[in-house]
mmCIF file of C-alpha atoms in Angstrom:
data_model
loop_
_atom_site.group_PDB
_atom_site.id
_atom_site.type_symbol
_atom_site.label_atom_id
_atom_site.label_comp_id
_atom_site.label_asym_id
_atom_site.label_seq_id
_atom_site.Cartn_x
_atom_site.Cartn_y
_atom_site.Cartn_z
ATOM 1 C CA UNK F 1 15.707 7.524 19.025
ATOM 2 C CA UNK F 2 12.210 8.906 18.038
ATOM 3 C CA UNK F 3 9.324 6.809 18.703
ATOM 4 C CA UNK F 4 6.191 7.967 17.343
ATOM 5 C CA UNK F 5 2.265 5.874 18.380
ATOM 6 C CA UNK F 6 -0.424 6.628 16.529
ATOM 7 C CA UNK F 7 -1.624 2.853 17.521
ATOM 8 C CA UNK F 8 -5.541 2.224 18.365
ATOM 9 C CA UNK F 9 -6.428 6.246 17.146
ATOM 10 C CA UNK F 10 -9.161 6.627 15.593
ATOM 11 C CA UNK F 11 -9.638 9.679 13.597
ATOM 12 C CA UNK F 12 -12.748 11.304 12.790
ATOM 13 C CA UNK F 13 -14.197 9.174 9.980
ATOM 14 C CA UNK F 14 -16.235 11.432 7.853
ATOM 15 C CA UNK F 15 -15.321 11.674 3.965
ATOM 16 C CA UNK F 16 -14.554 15.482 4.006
ATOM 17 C CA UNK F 17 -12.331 15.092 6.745
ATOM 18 C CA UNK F 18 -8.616 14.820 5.433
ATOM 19 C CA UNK F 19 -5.586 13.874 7.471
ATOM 20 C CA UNK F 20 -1.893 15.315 5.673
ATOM 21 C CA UNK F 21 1.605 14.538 6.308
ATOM 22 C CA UNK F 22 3.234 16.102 3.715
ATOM 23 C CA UNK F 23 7.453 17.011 3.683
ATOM 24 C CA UNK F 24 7.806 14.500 6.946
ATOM 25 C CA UNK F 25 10.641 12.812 8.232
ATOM 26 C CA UNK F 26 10.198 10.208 10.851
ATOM 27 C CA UNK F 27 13.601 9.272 12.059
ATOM 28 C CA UNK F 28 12.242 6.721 14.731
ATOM 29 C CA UNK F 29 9.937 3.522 14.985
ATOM 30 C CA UNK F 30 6.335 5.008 14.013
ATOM 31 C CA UNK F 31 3.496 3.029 14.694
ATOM 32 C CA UNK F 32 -0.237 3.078 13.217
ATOM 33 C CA UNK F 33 -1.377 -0.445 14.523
ATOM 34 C CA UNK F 34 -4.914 -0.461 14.369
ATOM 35 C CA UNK F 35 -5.272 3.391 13.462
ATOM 36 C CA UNK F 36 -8.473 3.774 11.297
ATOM 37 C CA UNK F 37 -8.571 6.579 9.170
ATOM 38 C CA UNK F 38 -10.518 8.904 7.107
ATOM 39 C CA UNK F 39 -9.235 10.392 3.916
ATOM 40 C CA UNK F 40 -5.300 10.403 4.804
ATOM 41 C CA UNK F 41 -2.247 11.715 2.314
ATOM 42 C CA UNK F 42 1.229 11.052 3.103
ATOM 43 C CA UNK F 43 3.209 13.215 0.372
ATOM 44 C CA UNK F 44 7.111 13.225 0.278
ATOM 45 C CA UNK F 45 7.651 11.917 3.189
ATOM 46 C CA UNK F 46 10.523 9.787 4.371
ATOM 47 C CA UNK F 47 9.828 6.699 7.498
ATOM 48 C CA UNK F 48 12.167 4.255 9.350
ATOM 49 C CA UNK F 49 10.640 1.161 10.785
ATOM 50 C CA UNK F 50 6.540 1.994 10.080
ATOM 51 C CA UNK F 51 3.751 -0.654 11.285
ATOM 52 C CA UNK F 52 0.589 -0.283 9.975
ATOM 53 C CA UNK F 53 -0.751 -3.853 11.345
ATOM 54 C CA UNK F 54 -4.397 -4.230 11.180
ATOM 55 C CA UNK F 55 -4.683 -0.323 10.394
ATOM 56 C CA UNK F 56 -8.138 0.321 8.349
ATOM 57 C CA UNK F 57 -8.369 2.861 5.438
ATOM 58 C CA UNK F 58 -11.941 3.776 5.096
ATOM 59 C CA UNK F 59 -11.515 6.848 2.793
ATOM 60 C CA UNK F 60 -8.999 7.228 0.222
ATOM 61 C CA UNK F 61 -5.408 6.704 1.130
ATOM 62 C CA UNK F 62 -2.541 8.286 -1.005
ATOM 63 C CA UNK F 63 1.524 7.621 -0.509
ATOM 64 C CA UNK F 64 3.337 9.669 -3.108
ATOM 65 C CA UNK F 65 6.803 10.298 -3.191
ATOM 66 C CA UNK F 66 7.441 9.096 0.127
ATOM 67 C CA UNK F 67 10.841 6.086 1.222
ATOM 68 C CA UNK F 68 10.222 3.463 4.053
ATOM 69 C CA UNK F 69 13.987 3.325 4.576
ATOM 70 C CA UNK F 70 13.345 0.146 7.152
ATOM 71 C CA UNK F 71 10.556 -2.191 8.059
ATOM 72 C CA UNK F 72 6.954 -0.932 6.467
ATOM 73 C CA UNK F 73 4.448 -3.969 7.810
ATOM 74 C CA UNK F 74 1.358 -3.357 6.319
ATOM 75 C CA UNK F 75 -0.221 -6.692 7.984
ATOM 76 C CA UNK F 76 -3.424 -7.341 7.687
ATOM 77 C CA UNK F 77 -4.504 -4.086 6.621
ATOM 78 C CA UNK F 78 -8.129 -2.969 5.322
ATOM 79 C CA UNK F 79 -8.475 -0.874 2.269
ATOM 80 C CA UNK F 80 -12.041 0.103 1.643
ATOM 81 C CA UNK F 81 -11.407 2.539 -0.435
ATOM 82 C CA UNK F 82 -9.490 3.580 -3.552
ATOM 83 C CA UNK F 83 -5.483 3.641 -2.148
ATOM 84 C CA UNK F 84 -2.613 4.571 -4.417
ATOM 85 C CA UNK F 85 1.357 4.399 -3.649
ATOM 86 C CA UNK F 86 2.282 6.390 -6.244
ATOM 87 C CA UNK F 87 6.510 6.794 -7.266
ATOM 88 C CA UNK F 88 7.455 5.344 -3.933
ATOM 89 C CA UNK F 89 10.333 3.496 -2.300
ATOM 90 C CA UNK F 90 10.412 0.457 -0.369
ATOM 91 C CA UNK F 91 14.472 -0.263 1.030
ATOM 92 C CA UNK F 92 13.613 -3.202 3.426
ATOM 93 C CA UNK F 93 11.474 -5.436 4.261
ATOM 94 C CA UNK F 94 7.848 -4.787 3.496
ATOM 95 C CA UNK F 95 4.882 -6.725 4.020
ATOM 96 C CA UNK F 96 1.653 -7.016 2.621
ATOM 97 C CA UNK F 97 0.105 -10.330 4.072
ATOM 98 C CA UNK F 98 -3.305 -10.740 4.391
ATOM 99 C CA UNK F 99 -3.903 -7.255 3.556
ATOM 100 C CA UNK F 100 -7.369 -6.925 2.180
ATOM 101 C CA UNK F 101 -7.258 -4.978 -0.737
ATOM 102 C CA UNK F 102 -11.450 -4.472 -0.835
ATOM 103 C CA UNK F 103 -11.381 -1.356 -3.460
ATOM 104 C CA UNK F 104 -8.746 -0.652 -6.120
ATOM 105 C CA UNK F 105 -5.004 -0.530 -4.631
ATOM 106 C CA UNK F 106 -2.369 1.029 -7.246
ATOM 107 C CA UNK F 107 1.407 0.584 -6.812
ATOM 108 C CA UNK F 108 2.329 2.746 -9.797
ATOM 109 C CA UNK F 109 6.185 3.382 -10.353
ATOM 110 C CA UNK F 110 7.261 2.215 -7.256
ATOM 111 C CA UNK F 111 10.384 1.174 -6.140
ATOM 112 C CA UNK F 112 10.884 -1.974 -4.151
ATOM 113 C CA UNK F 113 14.510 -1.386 -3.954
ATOM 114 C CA UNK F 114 15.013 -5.198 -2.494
ATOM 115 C CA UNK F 115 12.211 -6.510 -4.025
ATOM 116 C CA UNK F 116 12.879 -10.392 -2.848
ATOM 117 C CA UNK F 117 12.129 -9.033 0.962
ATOM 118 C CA UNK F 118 8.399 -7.686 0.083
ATOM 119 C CA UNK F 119 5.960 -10.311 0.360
ATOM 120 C CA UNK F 120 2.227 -10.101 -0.780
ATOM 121 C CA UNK F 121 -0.649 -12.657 -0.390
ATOM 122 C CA UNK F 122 -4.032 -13.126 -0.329
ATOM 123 C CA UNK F 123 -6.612 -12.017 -2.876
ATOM 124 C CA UNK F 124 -5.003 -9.272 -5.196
ATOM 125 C CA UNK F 125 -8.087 -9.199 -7.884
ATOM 126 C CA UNK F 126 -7.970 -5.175 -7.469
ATOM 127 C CA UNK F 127 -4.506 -4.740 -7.372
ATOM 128 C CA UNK F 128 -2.386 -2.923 -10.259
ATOM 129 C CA UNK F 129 1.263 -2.734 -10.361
ATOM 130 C CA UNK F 130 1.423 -0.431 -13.324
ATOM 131 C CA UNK F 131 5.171 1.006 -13.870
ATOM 132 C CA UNK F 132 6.784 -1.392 -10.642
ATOM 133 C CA UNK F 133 9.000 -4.081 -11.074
ATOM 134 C CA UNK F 134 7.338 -6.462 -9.408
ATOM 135 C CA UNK F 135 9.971 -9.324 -11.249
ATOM 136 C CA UNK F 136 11.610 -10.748 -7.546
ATOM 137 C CA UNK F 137 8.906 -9.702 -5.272
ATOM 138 C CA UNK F 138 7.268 -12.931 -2.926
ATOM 139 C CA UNK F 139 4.287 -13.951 -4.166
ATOM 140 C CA UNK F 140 2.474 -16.713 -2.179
ATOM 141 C CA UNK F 141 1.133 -19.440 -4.327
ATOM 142 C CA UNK F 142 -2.500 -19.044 -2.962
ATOM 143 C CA UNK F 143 -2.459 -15.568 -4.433
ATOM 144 C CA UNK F 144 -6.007 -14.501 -6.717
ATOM 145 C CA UNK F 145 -5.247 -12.288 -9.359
ATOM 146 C CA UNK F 146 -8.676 -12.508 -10.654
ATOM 147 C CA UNK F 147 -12.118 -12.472 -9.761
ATOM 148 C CA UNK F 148 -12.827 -15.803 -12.126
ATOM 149 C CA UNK F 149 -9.409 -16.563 -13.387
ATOM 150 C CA UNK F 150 -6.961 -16.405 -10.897
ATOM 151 C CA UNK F 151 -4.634 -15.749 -13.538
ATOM 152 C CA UNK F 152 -5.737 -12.876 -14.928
ATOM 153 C CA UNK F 153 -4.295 -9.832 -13.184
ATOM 154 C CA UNK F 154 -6.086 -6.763 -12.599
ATOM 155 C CA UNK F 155 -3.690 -4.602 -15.420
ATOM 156 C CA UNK F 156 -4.900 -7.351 -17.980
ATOM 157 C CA UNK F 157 -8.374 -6.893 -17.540
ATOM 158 C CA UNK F 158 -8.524 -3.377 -17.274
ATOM 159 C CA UNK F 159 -6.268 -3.638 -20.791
ATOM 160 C CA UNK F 160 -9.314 -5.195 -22.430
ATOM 161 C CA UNK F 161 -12.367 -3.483 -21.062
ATOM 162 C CA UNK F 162 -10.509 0.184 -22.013
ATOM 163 C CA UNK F 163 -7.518 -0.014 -24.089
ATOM 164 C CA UNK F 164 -7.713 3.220 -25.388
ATOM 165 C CA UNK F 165 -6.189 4.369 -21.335
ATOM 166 C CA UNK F 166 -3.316 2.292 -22.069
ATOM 167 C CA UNK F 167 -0.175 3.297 -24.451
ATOM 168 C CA UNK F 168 2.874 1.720 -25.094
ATOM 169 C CA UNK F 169 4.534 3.072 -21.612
ATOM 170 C CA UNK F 170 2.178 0.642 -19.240
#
């Protein structure tokens, strides 16, 4: 079996620099534990077991069209910037705890295909699940939603301060 480590890499961090995998398949355990990155696109791209524990997304992150068949562990990652997982799949287990979602995170239209084995916690204030089914997903009970309500999830607010970006559809 494959086994691919990208742990402890740190790419070149400027803005303009912009890291692709695009059309991938990663048949084998791939690991990006503590990998801080610049500007990074993973487009169509399918993973087995992927750990991205304590990895660090300084620049904008996109995941479009992409399947983590197995494990993804996104453990106590950083995302400083703007990150979107745009029309992806989740089969397995998936984690999201203590993640710290500093800049706007978007799950739109993804598929958590066993949705009660994805767990999220922490502070999700700037976190939109626009188009997921987020109905059986684990959501600790100390979760924020809100900066002063912790009720009031990110979609909601972002509802009232521009409704005219919203239609029927979200």
């Amino acid at each position: 079996s494959d086994f691919f480590d990208f742990s402890d890499v740190k790419f070149d961090s400027l803005e303009t620099s912009n890291i692709v995998f695009e059309n991938s398949t990663l048949n084998g355990k791939c690991k990006f534990t503590r990998t801080v990155f610049p500007a990074i696109k993973f487009n169509t791209c399918d993973f087995n077991y992927t750990n991205f524990r304590s990895a660090k997304f300084e620049h904008n992150m996109l995941i479009s069209k992409c399947a983590f068949h197995s494990e993804a562990d996104f453990t106590d990652c950083s995302f400083l910037k703007e990150s979107k997982f745009l029309f992806t799949s989740f089969h397995s287990n998936t984690l999201f705890q203590y993640a710290n979602f500093n800049n706007i995170v978007k799950f739109h239209n993804v598929d958590f295909k066993e949705s009660q084995l994805v767990t999220f916690n922490g502070n999700l204030s700037n976190v939109s699940f626009l188009g997921s089914d987020i109905t059986r997903v684990k959501f600790d009970e100390k979760i924020v939603w809100g900066d002063s309500d912790r009720y009031s999830v990110f979609d909601a607010r972002e509802l009232i301060k521009t409704p005219e970006k919203f239609g029927l559809s979200s």
